[in-house]
Short mmCIF file of C-alpha atoms in Angstrom, two decimals:
data_model
loop_
_atom_site.label_atom_id
_atom_site.label_comp_id
_atom_site.label_asym_id
_atom_site.label_seq_id
_atom_site.Cartn_x
_atom_site.Cartn_y
_atom_site.Cartn_z
CA MET L 316 14.63 -3.27 8.41
CA HIS L 317 15.06 -6.59 10.05
CA VAL L 318 18.52 -7.85 10.57
CA ASP L 319 17.71 -11.36 12.02
CA ILE L 320 15.71 -12.91 9.12
CA GLY L 321 13.99 -15.22 11.46
CA LYS L 322 11.57 -16.78 8.91
CA LEU L 323 14.28 -17.98 6.51
CA ARG L 324 16.21 -19.56 9.33
CA LYS L 325 13.26 -21.13 10.96
CA LEU L 326 11.96 -22.63 7.80
CA GLY L 327 15.57 -23.92 7.09
CA GLU L 328 15.62 -25.65 10.49
CA ALA L 329 12.10 -27.05 10.13
CA LYS L 330 12.79 -28.58 6.78
CA SER L 331 16.33 -29.40 7.45
CA SER L 332 17.21 -27.99 4.12
CA ARG L 333 19.17 -24.97 2.81
CA ILE L 334 17.64 -24.84 -0.61
CA ILE L 335 16.32 -21.65 -2.21
CA VAL L 336 14.93 -22.25 -5.67
CA ALA L 337 15.51 -19.67 -8.51
CA LEU L 338 12.19 -19.68 -10.07
CA ASP L 339 12.67 -18.04 -13.43
CA ASP L 340 11.03 -20.59 -15.79
CA LEU L 341 9.40 -24.04 -15.88
CA PRO L 342 9.46 -26.65 -18.59
CA GLY L 343 6.00 -25.72 -19.87
CA GLY L 344 6.33 -22.12 -19.11
CA VAL L 345 5.12 -20.16 -16.07
CA SER L 346 1.63 -19.57 -15.09
CA PRO L 347 -0.22 -19.43 -11.77
CA GLN L 348 -1.20 -23.18 -12.34
CA SER L 349 2.25 -24.39 -13.34
CA ILE L 350 3.95 -22.82 -10.37
CA ASP L 351 1.26 -24.14 -8.01
CA ILE L 352 1.99 -27.57 -9.09
CA PHE L 353 5.78 -26.99 -8.68
CA LEU L 354 5.55 -25.54 -5.36
CA GLU L 355 3.43 -28.35 -4.10
CA GLU L 356 5.83 -30.80 -5.46
CA ILE L 357 8.96 -29.43 -3.76
CA ALA L 358 7.57 -28.06 -0.50
CA LYS L 359 8.99 -30.76 1.80
CA TYR L 360 12.58 -29.91 0.52
CA VAL L 361 12.77 -26.41 -0.37
CA VAL L 362 12.90 -23.34 2.05
CA GLY L 363 12.80 -20.35 -0.11
CA ILE L 364 11.51 -19.23 -3.53
CA LYS L 365 13.60 -16.62 -5.29
CA ILE L 366 11.58 -14.85 -7.91
CA GLY L 367 13.44 -12.71 -10.54
CA LEU L 368 12.56 -10.19 -13.28
CA PRO L 369 11.92 -12.99 -15.80
CA LEU L 370 8.98 -14.09 -13.86
CA VAL L 371 7.57 -10.59 -13.30
CA LEU L 372 7.86 -9.96 -17.10
CA ALA L 373 6.16 -13.17 -18.05
CA MET L 374 3.32 -13.10 -15.26
CA ASP L 375 1.26 -10.31 -13.78
CA ILE L 376 2.42 -9.09 -10.53
CA SER L 377 -1.03 -9.51 -9.12
CA ASP L 378 -0.73 -13.20 -9.79
CA VAL L 379 2.59 -13.36 -8.21
CA ALA L 380 1.35 -11.50 -5.08
CA GLU L 381 -1.67 -13.95 -4.86
CA LEU L 382 0.70 -16.86 -5.24
CA ILE L 383 2.92 -15.51 -2.38
CA GLY L 384 -0.12 -15.02 -0.17
CA ARG L 385 -1.30 -18.66 -0.71
CA PHE L 386 2.17 -20.27 -0.05
CA LYS L 387 3.33 -17.71 2.64
CA GLY L 388 3.49 -20.24 5.48
CA ASP L 389 5.39 -22.79 3.41
CA PHE L 390 8.25 -20.69 1.83
CA TYR L 391 10.33 -17.63 2.26
CA PHE L 392 9.75 -15.54 -0.81
CA LEU L 393 12.66 -13.51 -2.04
CA ALA L 394 12.46 -10.82 -4.75
CA ASP L 395 15.55 -10.98 -6.85
CA PHE L 396 15.31 -8.03 -9.15
CA LYS L 397 18.97 -6.98 -8.58
CA LEU L 398 17.91 -3.47 -7.75
CA ALA L 399 20.49 -1.22 -8.87
CA ASP L 400 18.93 2.31 -9.32
CA ILE L 401 19.34 5.71 -7.68
CA PRO L 402 18.53 5.77 -3.95
CA SER L 403 15.08 7.36 -4.25
CA ILE L 404 13.99 4.66 -6.72
CA VAL L 405 15.45 1.77 -4.67
CA LYS L 406 13.40 2.95 -1.79
CA LYS L 407 10.27 3.03 -3.86
CA GLU L 408 10.99 -0.46 -5.26
CA LEU L 409 11.60 -2.01 -1.73
CA SER L 410 8.33 -0.64 -0.46
CA LEU L 411 6.43 -2.06 -3.43
CA ILE L 412 8.14 -5.42 -3.12
CA GLU L 413 7.04 -5.46 0.45
CA ARG L 414 3.59 -4.62 -0.55
CA ASN L 415 3.47 -7.57 -2.99
CA GLY L 416 3.92 -9.94 -0.02
CA PHE L 417 7.81 -10.76 -0.40
CA ASP L 418 9.84 -11.58 2.73
CA GLY L 419 13.15 -10.39 1.36
CA ALA L 420 14.83 -8.55 -1.57
CA ILE L 421 18.25 -8.48 -3.16
CA LEU L 422 19.90 -5.45 -4.27
CA HIS L 423 23.21 -4.57 -5.98
CA LEU L 424 25.75 -2.57 -3.76
CA PHE L 425 27.93 -1.22 -6.54
CA PRO L 426 25.74 1.78 -7.16
CA LEU L 427 26.42 2.79 -3.46
CA GLY L 428 24.22 5.55 -1.93
CA LEU L 429 22.16 3.08 0.11
CA GLU L 430 22.97 4.35 3.61
CA GLU L 431 19.82 6.49 4.05
CA VAL L 432 17.48 3.99 2.21
CA LEU L 433 18.50 1.00 4.31
CA ASN L 434 19.17 2.56 7.64
CA ASP L 435 15.70 4.06 7.82
CA LYS L 436 14.35 1.18 9.85
CA ASP L 437 10.94 2.67 10.25
CA ASN L 438 10.13 2.46 6.66
CA ILE L 439 10.55 -1.08 5.64
CA SER L 440 10.28 -4.54 7.41
CA LEU L 441 11.65 -6.48 4.42
CA ASP L 442 14.93 -8.54 4.84
CA VAL L 443 17.52 -6.98 2.34
CA PHE L 444 20.37 -8.90 0.83
CA GLY L 445 23.28 -7.03 -0.77
CA LEU L 446 24.93 -8.59 -3.81
CA VAL L 447 28.84 -8.64 -3.15
CA ALA L 448 29.84 -10.81 -6.07
CA MET L 449 28.30 -12.58 -9.10
CA SER L 450 28.60 -16.00 -10.44
CA HIS L 451 29.66 -15.41 -13.97
CA PRO L 452 33.50 -15.58 -14.57
CA GLU L 453 33.59 -12.25 -16.61
CA ALA L 454 32.40 -10.25 -13.44
CA ARG L 455 35.88 -8.58 -13.16
CA LEU L 456 34.99 -5.30 -11.96
CA LEU L 457 32.81 -6.61 -9.11
CA ASP L 458 35.55 -9.04 -8.21
CA GLN L 459 38.18 -6.39 -8.24
CA HIS L 460 36.00 -4.38 -5.67
CA PHE L 461 35.02 -7.46 -3.65
CA GLY L 462 36.78 -6.10 -0.46
CA ASP L 463 35.16 -2.60 -0.85
CA LEU L 464 31.67 -4.10 -1.36
CA LEU L 465 32.02 -6.52 1.56
CA GLU L 466 33.25 -3.60 3.87
CA TYR L 467 30.30 -1.50 2.49
CA SER L 468 27.89 -4.33 3.28
CA THR L 469 28.61 -4.05 6.97
CA ARG L 470 27.90 -0.40 7.06
CA LEU L 471 24.41 -0.94 5.92
CA SER L 472 21.36 -2.59 7.82
CA LEU L 473 21.32 -5.67 5.76
CA SER L 474 20.03 -9.16 6.66
CA GLY L 475 22.88 -10.71 4.61
CA VAL L 476 24.88 -10.93 1.38
CA VAL L 477 24.78 -12.73 -1.88
CA LEU L 478 27.95 -14.57 -2.94
CA PRO L 479 28.45 -17.17 -5.66
CA ALA L 480 29.06 -20.81 -5.20
CA THR L 481 31.23 -20.73 -8.36
CA LYS L 482 33.77 -18.63 -6.36
CA PRO L 483 33.88 -20.40 -2.99
CA GLU L 484 37.01 -18.65 -1.94
CA LEU L 485 35.05 -15.45 -1.69
CA ILE L 486 32.35 -17.07 0.46
CA GLN L 487 35.12 -18.21 2.79
CA LYS L 488 36.65 -14.77 3.03
CA ALA L 489 33.27 -13.15 3.60
CA ARG L 490 32.21 -15.62 6.34
CA LYS L 491 35.34 -14.72 8.27
CA TYR L 492 34.89 -11.00 7.82
CA LEU L 493 31.21 -10.53 8.24
CA PRO L 494 29.31 -10.45 11.66
CA PRO L 495 27.79 -13.88 12.37
CA ARG L 496 24.22 -12.37 12.11
CA TYR L 497 24.73 -11.80 8.25
CA THR L 498 23.12 -14.60 6.29
CA ILE L 499 25.10 -15.59 3.24
CA ILE L 500 22.98 -16.98 0.25
CA SER L 501 24.67 -18.44 -2.67
CA PRO L 502 23.70 -18.84 -6.34
CA GLY L 503 25.60 -20.90 -9.05
CA ILE L 504 24.61 -24.44 -7.84
CA GLY L 505 23.82 -26.82 -10.71
CA ALA L 506 23.69 -25.37 -14.26
CA GLN L 507 26.28 -22.83 -13.49
CA GLY L 508 28.75 -25.51 -12.33
CA ALA L 509 28.94 -25.70 -8.58
CA GLU L 510 28.03 -29.02 -6.82
CA PRO L 511 25.25 -28.98 -4.10
CA GLY L 512 26.87 -28.55 -0.69
CA THR L 513 29.79 -26.53 -2.05
CA ALA L 514 28.61 -23.21 -0.80
CA LEU L 515 27.67 -24.44 2.70
CA LYS L 516 31.08 -26.17 3.02
CA HIS L 517 32.62 -22.68 2.51
CA GLY L 518 30.53 -20.89 5.01
CA ALA L 519 27.26 -20.11 3.27
CA ASP L 520 23.86 -20.38 4.86
CA PHE L 521 21.63 -21.20 1.93
CA GLU L 522 22.28 -22.38 -1.68
CA ILE L 523 20.22 -21.14 -4.61
CA VAL L 524 19.52 -23.72 -7.20
CA GLY L 525 17.91 -22.73 -10.55
CA ARG L 526 17.51 -24.81 -13.62
CA MET L 527 18.87 -27.97 -12.08
CA LEU L 528 15.56 -28.08 -10.18
CA THR L 529 13.16 -26.02 -12.18
CA MET L 530 13.88 -27.77 -15.46
CA SER L 531 14.04 -31.29 -14.05
CA ARG L 532 11.43 -33.92 -14.88
CA ASP L 533 11.34 -34.91 -11.25
CA PRO L 534 12.05 -31.82 -9.21
CA ARG L 535 11.04 -33.46 -5.91
CA ASP L 536 13.59 -36.26 -6.43
CA VAL L 537 16.29 -33.74 -7.46
CA ALA L 538 15.44 -31.59 -4.30
CA GLU L 539 15.59 -34.51 -2.07
CA LYS L 540 19.02 -35.44 -3.41
CA ILE L 541 20.38 -31.86 -2.90
CA VAL L 542 19.11 -31.78 0.62
CA GLU L 543 20.90 -35.16 1.27
CA GLU L 544 24.11 -33.64 -0.04
CA GLN L 545 23.61 -30.53 2.05
CA ARG L 546 22.92 -32.46 5.31
CA ARG L 547 26.61 -33.69 5.18
CA TRP L 548 27.64 -30.16 5.96
CA LEU L 549 25.08 -29.37 8.45
CA ARG L 550 25.94 -30.79 11.80
CA MET N 9 20.37 -5.83 -32.30
CA HIS N 10 19.60 -2.38 -34.01
CA VAL N 11 22.28 0.15 -33.84
CA ASP N 12 20.36 2.90 -35.49
CA ILE N 13 17.22 3.46 -33.16
CA GLY N 14 15.31 4.95 -36.08
CA LYS N 15 12.07 5.20 -34.17
CA LEU N 16 13.41 7.30 -31.42
CA ARG N 17 15.22 9.83 -33.80
CA LYS N 18 12.24 9.99 -36.02
CA LEU N 19 9.59 10.76 -33.27
CA GLY N 20 12.10 13.35 -32.02
CA GLU N 21 12.39 15.17 -35.35
CA ALA N 22 8.67 14.94 -35.91
CA LYS N 23 7.79 16.45 -32.48
CA SER N 24 10.85 18.77 -32.39
CA SER N 25 11.41 17.47 -28.82
CA ARG N 26 13.99 15.61 -26.93
CA ILE N 27 11.92 14.56 -24.00
CA ILE N 28 11.71 10.96 -22.53
CA VAL N 29 9.43 10.81 -19.61
CA ALA N 30 10.54 8.57 -16.61
CA LEU N 31 7.07 7.22 -15.69
CA ASP N 32 7.49 5.82 -12.24
CA ASP N 33 4.38 7.30 -10.56
CA LEU N 34 1.55 9.68 -11.08
CA PRO N 35 -0.22 11.96 -8.39
CA GLY N 36 -3.16 9.67 -7.97
CA GLY N 37 -1.29 6.53 -8.34
CA VAL N 38 -0.62 4.54 -11.54
CA SER N 39 -3.45 2.56 -13.37
CA PRO N 40 -4.27 1.98 -17.00
CA GLN N 41 -6.76 4.88 -16.74
CA SER N 42 -4.35 7.49 -15.14
CA ILE N 43 -1.57 6.59 -17.53
CA ASP N 44 -3.97 6.92 -20.46
CA ILE N 45 -4.91 10.42 -19.56
CA PHE N 46 -1.25 11.50 -18.85
CA LEU N 47 -0.07 10.14 -22.19
CA GLU N 48 -2.83 11.93 -24.08
CA GLU N 49 -2.00 15.12 -22.32
CA ILE N 50 1.66 15.12 -23.03
CA ALA N 51 1.78 13.32 -26.48
CA LYS N 52 2.48 16.54 -28.48
CA TYR N 53 5.69 17.29 -26.52
CA VAL N 54 7.13 14.04 -25.36
CA VAL N 55 8.91 11.51 -27.57
CA GLY N 56 9.76 8.54 -25.22
CA ILE N 57 8.06 6.88 -22.16
CA LYS N 58 10.67 5.19 -19.83
CA ILE N 59 9.07 2.62 -17.67
CA GLY N 60 10.92 1.36 -14.67
CA LEU N 61 10.65 -1.42 -12.12
CA PRO N 62 8.20 0.62 -9.80
CA LEU N 63 5.52 0.62 -12.48
CA VAL N 64 5.90 -2.98 -13.22
CA LEU N 65 5.54 -3.83 -9.45
CA ALA N 66 2.56 -1.59 -9.10
CA MET N 67 0.66 -2.69 -12.41
CA ASP N 68 0.25 -5.93 -14.20
CA ILE N 69 2.66 -6.44 -17.09
CA SER N 70 -0.22 -7.34 -19.21
CA ASP N 71 -1.79 -3.99 -18.69
CA VAL N 72 1.66 -2.36 -19.41
CA ALA N 73 1.94 -4.31 -22.71
CA GLU N 74 -1.66 -3.38 -23.69
CA LEU N 75 -0.87 0.29 -23.06
CA ILE N 76 2.24 0.10 -25.26
CA GLY N 77 0.30 -1.62 -27.95
CA ARG N 78 -2.18 1.23 -27.88
CA PHE N 79 0.35 4.15 -27.88
CA LYS N 80 2.95 2.44 -30.06
CA GLY N 81 2.74 4.94 -32.84
CA ASP N 82 2.96 7.99 -30.57
CA PHE N 83 5.82 7.24 -28.33
CA TYR N 84 9.14 5.30 -27.97
CA PHE N 85 8.77 2.88 -25.09
CA LEU N 86 11.88 2.29 -23.09
CA ALA N 87 12.17 -0.55 -20.33
CA ASP N 88 14.45 0.87 -17.67
CA PHE N 89 14.83 -2.13 -15.29
CA LYS N 90 18.56 -1.47 -15.02
CA LEU N 91 19.23 -5.11 -15.84
CA ALA N 92 22.26 -6.21 -13.96
CA ASP N 93 22.18 -10.05 -13.82
CA ILE N 94 24.24 -12.83 -15.07
CA PRO N 95 24.34 -13.05 -19.02
CA SER N 96 21.90 -15.97 -19.29
CA ILE N 97 19.28 -14.18 -17.35
CA VAL N 98 19.84 -10.70 -19.13
CA LYS N 99 19.23 -12.49 -22.50
CA LYS N 100 15.95 -13.90 -21.06
CA GLU N 101 15.06 -10.54 -19.77
CA LEU N 102 15.66 -8.77 -23.07
CA SER N 103 13.55 -11.30 -24.92
CA LEU N 104 10.75 -10.87 -22.44
CA ILE N 105 11.00 -7.12 -22.66
CA GLU N 106 10.81 -7.23 -26.41
CA ARG N 107 7.77 -9.53 -26.22
CA ASN N 108 5.93 -6.98 -24.18
CA GLY N 109 6.10 -4.53 -26.97
CA PHE N 110 8.99 -2.16 -25.75
CA ASP N 111 11.19 -0.44 -28.25
CA GLY N 112 14.27 -0.38 -26.22
CA ALA N 113 15.84 -1.46 -22.89
CA ILE N 114 18.43 0.06 -20.45
CA LEU N 115 20.99 -2.36 -18.86
CA HIS N 116 23.98 -1.96 -16.52
CA LEU N 117 27.35 -2.46 -17.87
CA PHE N 118 29.22 -2.88 -14.57
CA PRO N 119 28.53 -6.66 -14.30
CA LEU N 120 30.29 -7.12 -17.77
CA GLY N 121 30.00 -10.43 -19.61
CA LEU N 122 27.57 -9.07 -22.16
CA GLU N 123 29.49 -9.54 -25.44
CA GLU N 124 27.74 -12.80 -26.37
CA VAL N 125 24.17 -11.68 -25.21
CA LEU N 126 24.31 -8.41 -27.19
CA ASN N 127 26.33 -9.37 -30.27
CA ASP N 128 24.01 -12.05 -31.21
CA LYS N 129 21.99 -9.87 -33.49
CA ASP N 130 19.76 -12.69 -34.77
CA ASN N 131 18.16 -12.90 -31.46
CA ILE N 132 16.73 -9.59 -30.57
CA SER N 133 15.65 -6.49 -32.49
CA LEU N 134 15.31 -4.25 -29.38
CA ASP N 135 17.55 -1.21 -29.04
CA VAL N 136 19.84 -1.62 -26.03
CA PHE N 137 21.30 1.25 -24.01
CA GLY N 138 24.25 0.66 -21.68
CA LEU N 139 24.40 2.60 -18.26
CA VAL N 140 27.84 4.25 -18.14
CA ALA N 141 27.28 6.49 -15.14
CA MET N 142 24.49 7.35 -12.68
CA SER N 143 22.98 10.55 -11.53
CA HIS N 144 23.45 10.24 -7.65
CA PRO N 145 26.66 11.82 -6.38
CA GLU N 146 27.44 8.82 -4.13
CA ALA N 147 28.09 6.54 -7.26
CA ARG N 148 31.92 6.61 -6.71
CA LEU N 149 32.59 3.14 -8.00
CA LEU N 150 30.92 3.82 -11.29
CA ASP N 151 32.40 7.24 -11.63
CA GLN N 152 35.80 5.67 -10.95
CA HIS N 153 35.48 3.17 -13.86
CA PHE N 154 33.91 5.76 -16.26
CA GLY N 155 36.57 5.33 -18.85
CA ASP N 156 36.52 1.45 -18.66
CA LEU N 157 32.66 1.31 -18.88
CA LEU N 158 32.74 3.83 -21.81
CA GLU N 159 35.40 1.85 -23.65
CA TYR N 160 33.38 -1.34 -22.96
CA SER N 161 30.21 0.18 -24.35
CA THR N 162 31.96 0.52 -27.83
CA ARG N 163 32.69 -3.13 -27.80
CA LEU N 164 29.02 -4.07 -27.56
CA SER N 165 26.17 -3.83 -30.15
CA LEU N 166 24.47 -1.08 -28.35
CA SER N 167 22.24 1.74 -29.62
CA GLY N 168 23.46 4.16 -27.08
CA VAL N 169 24.38 4.85 -23.54
CA VAL N 170 22.90 6.47 -20.45
CA LEU N 171 24.77 9.41 -18.88
CA PRO N 172 23.46 11.69 -16.16
CA ALA N 173 22.64 15.32 -16.78
CA THR N 174 23.81 16.07 -13.13
CA LYS N 175 27.34 15.15 -14.39
CA PRO N 176 27.50 17.05 -17.66
CA GLU N 177 31.37 16.73 -17.97
CA LEU N 178 30.91 13.10 -18.45
CA ILE N 179 28.44 13.59 -21.23
CA GLN N 180 30.94 15.85 -22.99
CA LYS N 181 33.81 13.32 -22.76
CA ALA N 182 31.47 10.56 -23.88
CA ARG N 183 30.12 12.48 -26.88
CA LYS N 184 33.82 13.02 -28.06
CA TYR N 185 34.75 9.51 -27.54
CA LEU N 186 31.69 7.54 -28.75
CA PRO N 187 30.92 6.87 -32.43
CA PRO N 188 28.33 9.37 -33.70
CA ARG N 189 25.63 6.69 -34.17
CA TYR N 190 25.55 6.10 -30.40
CA THR N 191 22.63 7.99 -28.95
CA ILE N 192 23.05 9.47 -25.52
CA ILE N 193 20.06 9.64 -23.24
CA SER N 194 20.29 11.60 -20.02
CA PRO N 195 18.40 11.32 -16.80
CA GLY N 196 18.62 13.79 -13.76
CA ILE N 197 16.70 16.72 -15.30
CA GLY N 198 14.18 18.23 -12.83
CA ALA N 199 13.83 16.81 -9.38
CA GLN N 200 17.48 15.68 -9.35
CA GLY N 201 18.81 19.13 -10.06
CA ALA N 202 19.77 19.56 -13.67
CA GLU N 203 17.98 22.10 -15.77
CA PRO N 204 16.23 21.24 -18.93
CA GLY N 205 18.64 21.76 -21.82
CA THR N 206 21.76 20.97 -19.74
CA ALA N 207 22.27 17.52 -21.17
CA LEU N 208 21.55 18.50 -24.85
CA LYS N 209 24.00 21.36 -24.42
CA HIS N 210 26.81 18.97 -23.45
CA GLY N 211 26.14 16.56 -26.20
CA ALA N 212 23.24 14.25 -25.28
CA ASP N 213 20.55 13.37 -27.68
CA PHE N 214 17.57 12.99 -25.34
CA GLU N 215 16.75 14.16 -21.84
CA ILE N 216 14.88 12.09 -19.38
CA VAL N 217 12.57 14.01 -17.06
CA GLY N 218 10.63 12.39 -14.21
CA ARG N 219 8.83 13.92 -11.25
CA MET N 220 9.06 17.49 -12.67
CA LEU N 221 6.55 16.26 -15.35
CA THR N 222 4.82 13.27 -13.73
CA MET N 223 4.05 15.03 -10.39
CA SER N 224 3.09 18.34 -11.97
CA ARG N 225 -0.53 19.66 -11.85
CA ASP N 226 -0.19 20.64 -15.56
CA PRO N 227 2.15 18.27 -17.23
CA ARG N 228 1.28 19.53 -20.73
CA ASP N 229 2.43 22.99 -19.84
CA VAL N 230 5.59 21.76 -18.12
CA ALA N 231 6.43 19.67 -21.15
CA GLU N 232 5.94 22.64 -23.46
CA LYS N 233 8.18 24.79 -21.40
CA ILE N 234 10.95 22.07 -21.38
CA VAL N 235 10.65 21.63 -25.00
CA GLU N 236 10.95 25.41 -25.59
CA GLU N 237 14.15 25.31 -23.44
CA GLN N 238 15.55 22.36 -25.53
CA ARG N 239 14.89 23.99 -28.80
CA ARG N 240 17.44 26.64 -27.92
CA TRP N 241 20.06 23.84 -28.10
CA LEU N 242 18.75 22.18 -31.31
CA ARG N 243 19.63 24.03 -34.46
#
């Protein structure tokens, strides 16, 4: 398991951007063609492409893998299936995610039991991010165990953690607590209410933007504006 | 949202079996052909087919949907992606799961916020099962909130809940607490340590069996033996 996620950071520096797009849907629906056009459009300003379960349920995994292969040099591909199964299944899932060409994967920490799966470095060269908190306000149980999950994240071979831009105080606390090598990626920008730049300002390394970009008529223009906002917080 | 999961119960009565197979893998790997042969083999003794993320990452979703279409009358198809996302994404996932032909889906309750998604009955005709506890012993956070999650499950339009056969005392408590219309399905039989019949004995309605069946050289024979064991607990 990598702990330095070199590719994500390098692409971020090269593009001087901290945007990861959550690619769950597109205005005309998802297909290899529509995604192709979208990726070409935003390539200059976007570092990572986060692919969730909706895409994998709407499009064949072989098409997703082919797409990743084609854009491998341009983007960091992150599988966001919010893995939350028993350890033996999570292990299998990570290995299949890697086989499909993804660079990283997001998993839930609350099911626990991940020590053996993640600390077996020989097995997987995928970056793994642990979900410490979620963006929706109703997530009280997760919020209640924020400290436990944050502490747990440091006992695993993770590349970083996921923390919502809608709860910036949690990002701030996590940044102070976590070792500097842990990358913080942060959803909740745009449709969910947080302004671009909010998460960076509070200590996150990358901001995840979904509908604000994917559902826009001019995604390139929106991406450019978000990057401009982000650059205020990148010295 | 259905609350009576008629199809699962009817197939269970017709086959006089309470087996749901967790189809994550097969000895020679998964393909439309290998699954076809496996399903024909076990059809007499197995009621439901639980399909998890590993299958959807190894095989195209269009092939999975076609397979479901072909065996629709013979089995109850359950999507076990352990959905654990923000409410708007879970809603999207449920609708895509339904569109692929599944009869039911399993989601995590721990992230909360599901009231609006699940109580919007006009939207989805899929059966939905909530995960109240998991089979691995390390799942301390879930176990600690067992009572909260059980109570939460009754406030949602669910068809039933998932409770592990490896923790039979939880099944017993849940059966006493839940309304009788709630169906309890229970993984952990076989490779994970619980004997066939254990979950039924403690109040579950169906037992989920994975590797013990899928990795067997003679799945039909194993299925027959499990059903015999189960029938001791079905009057």
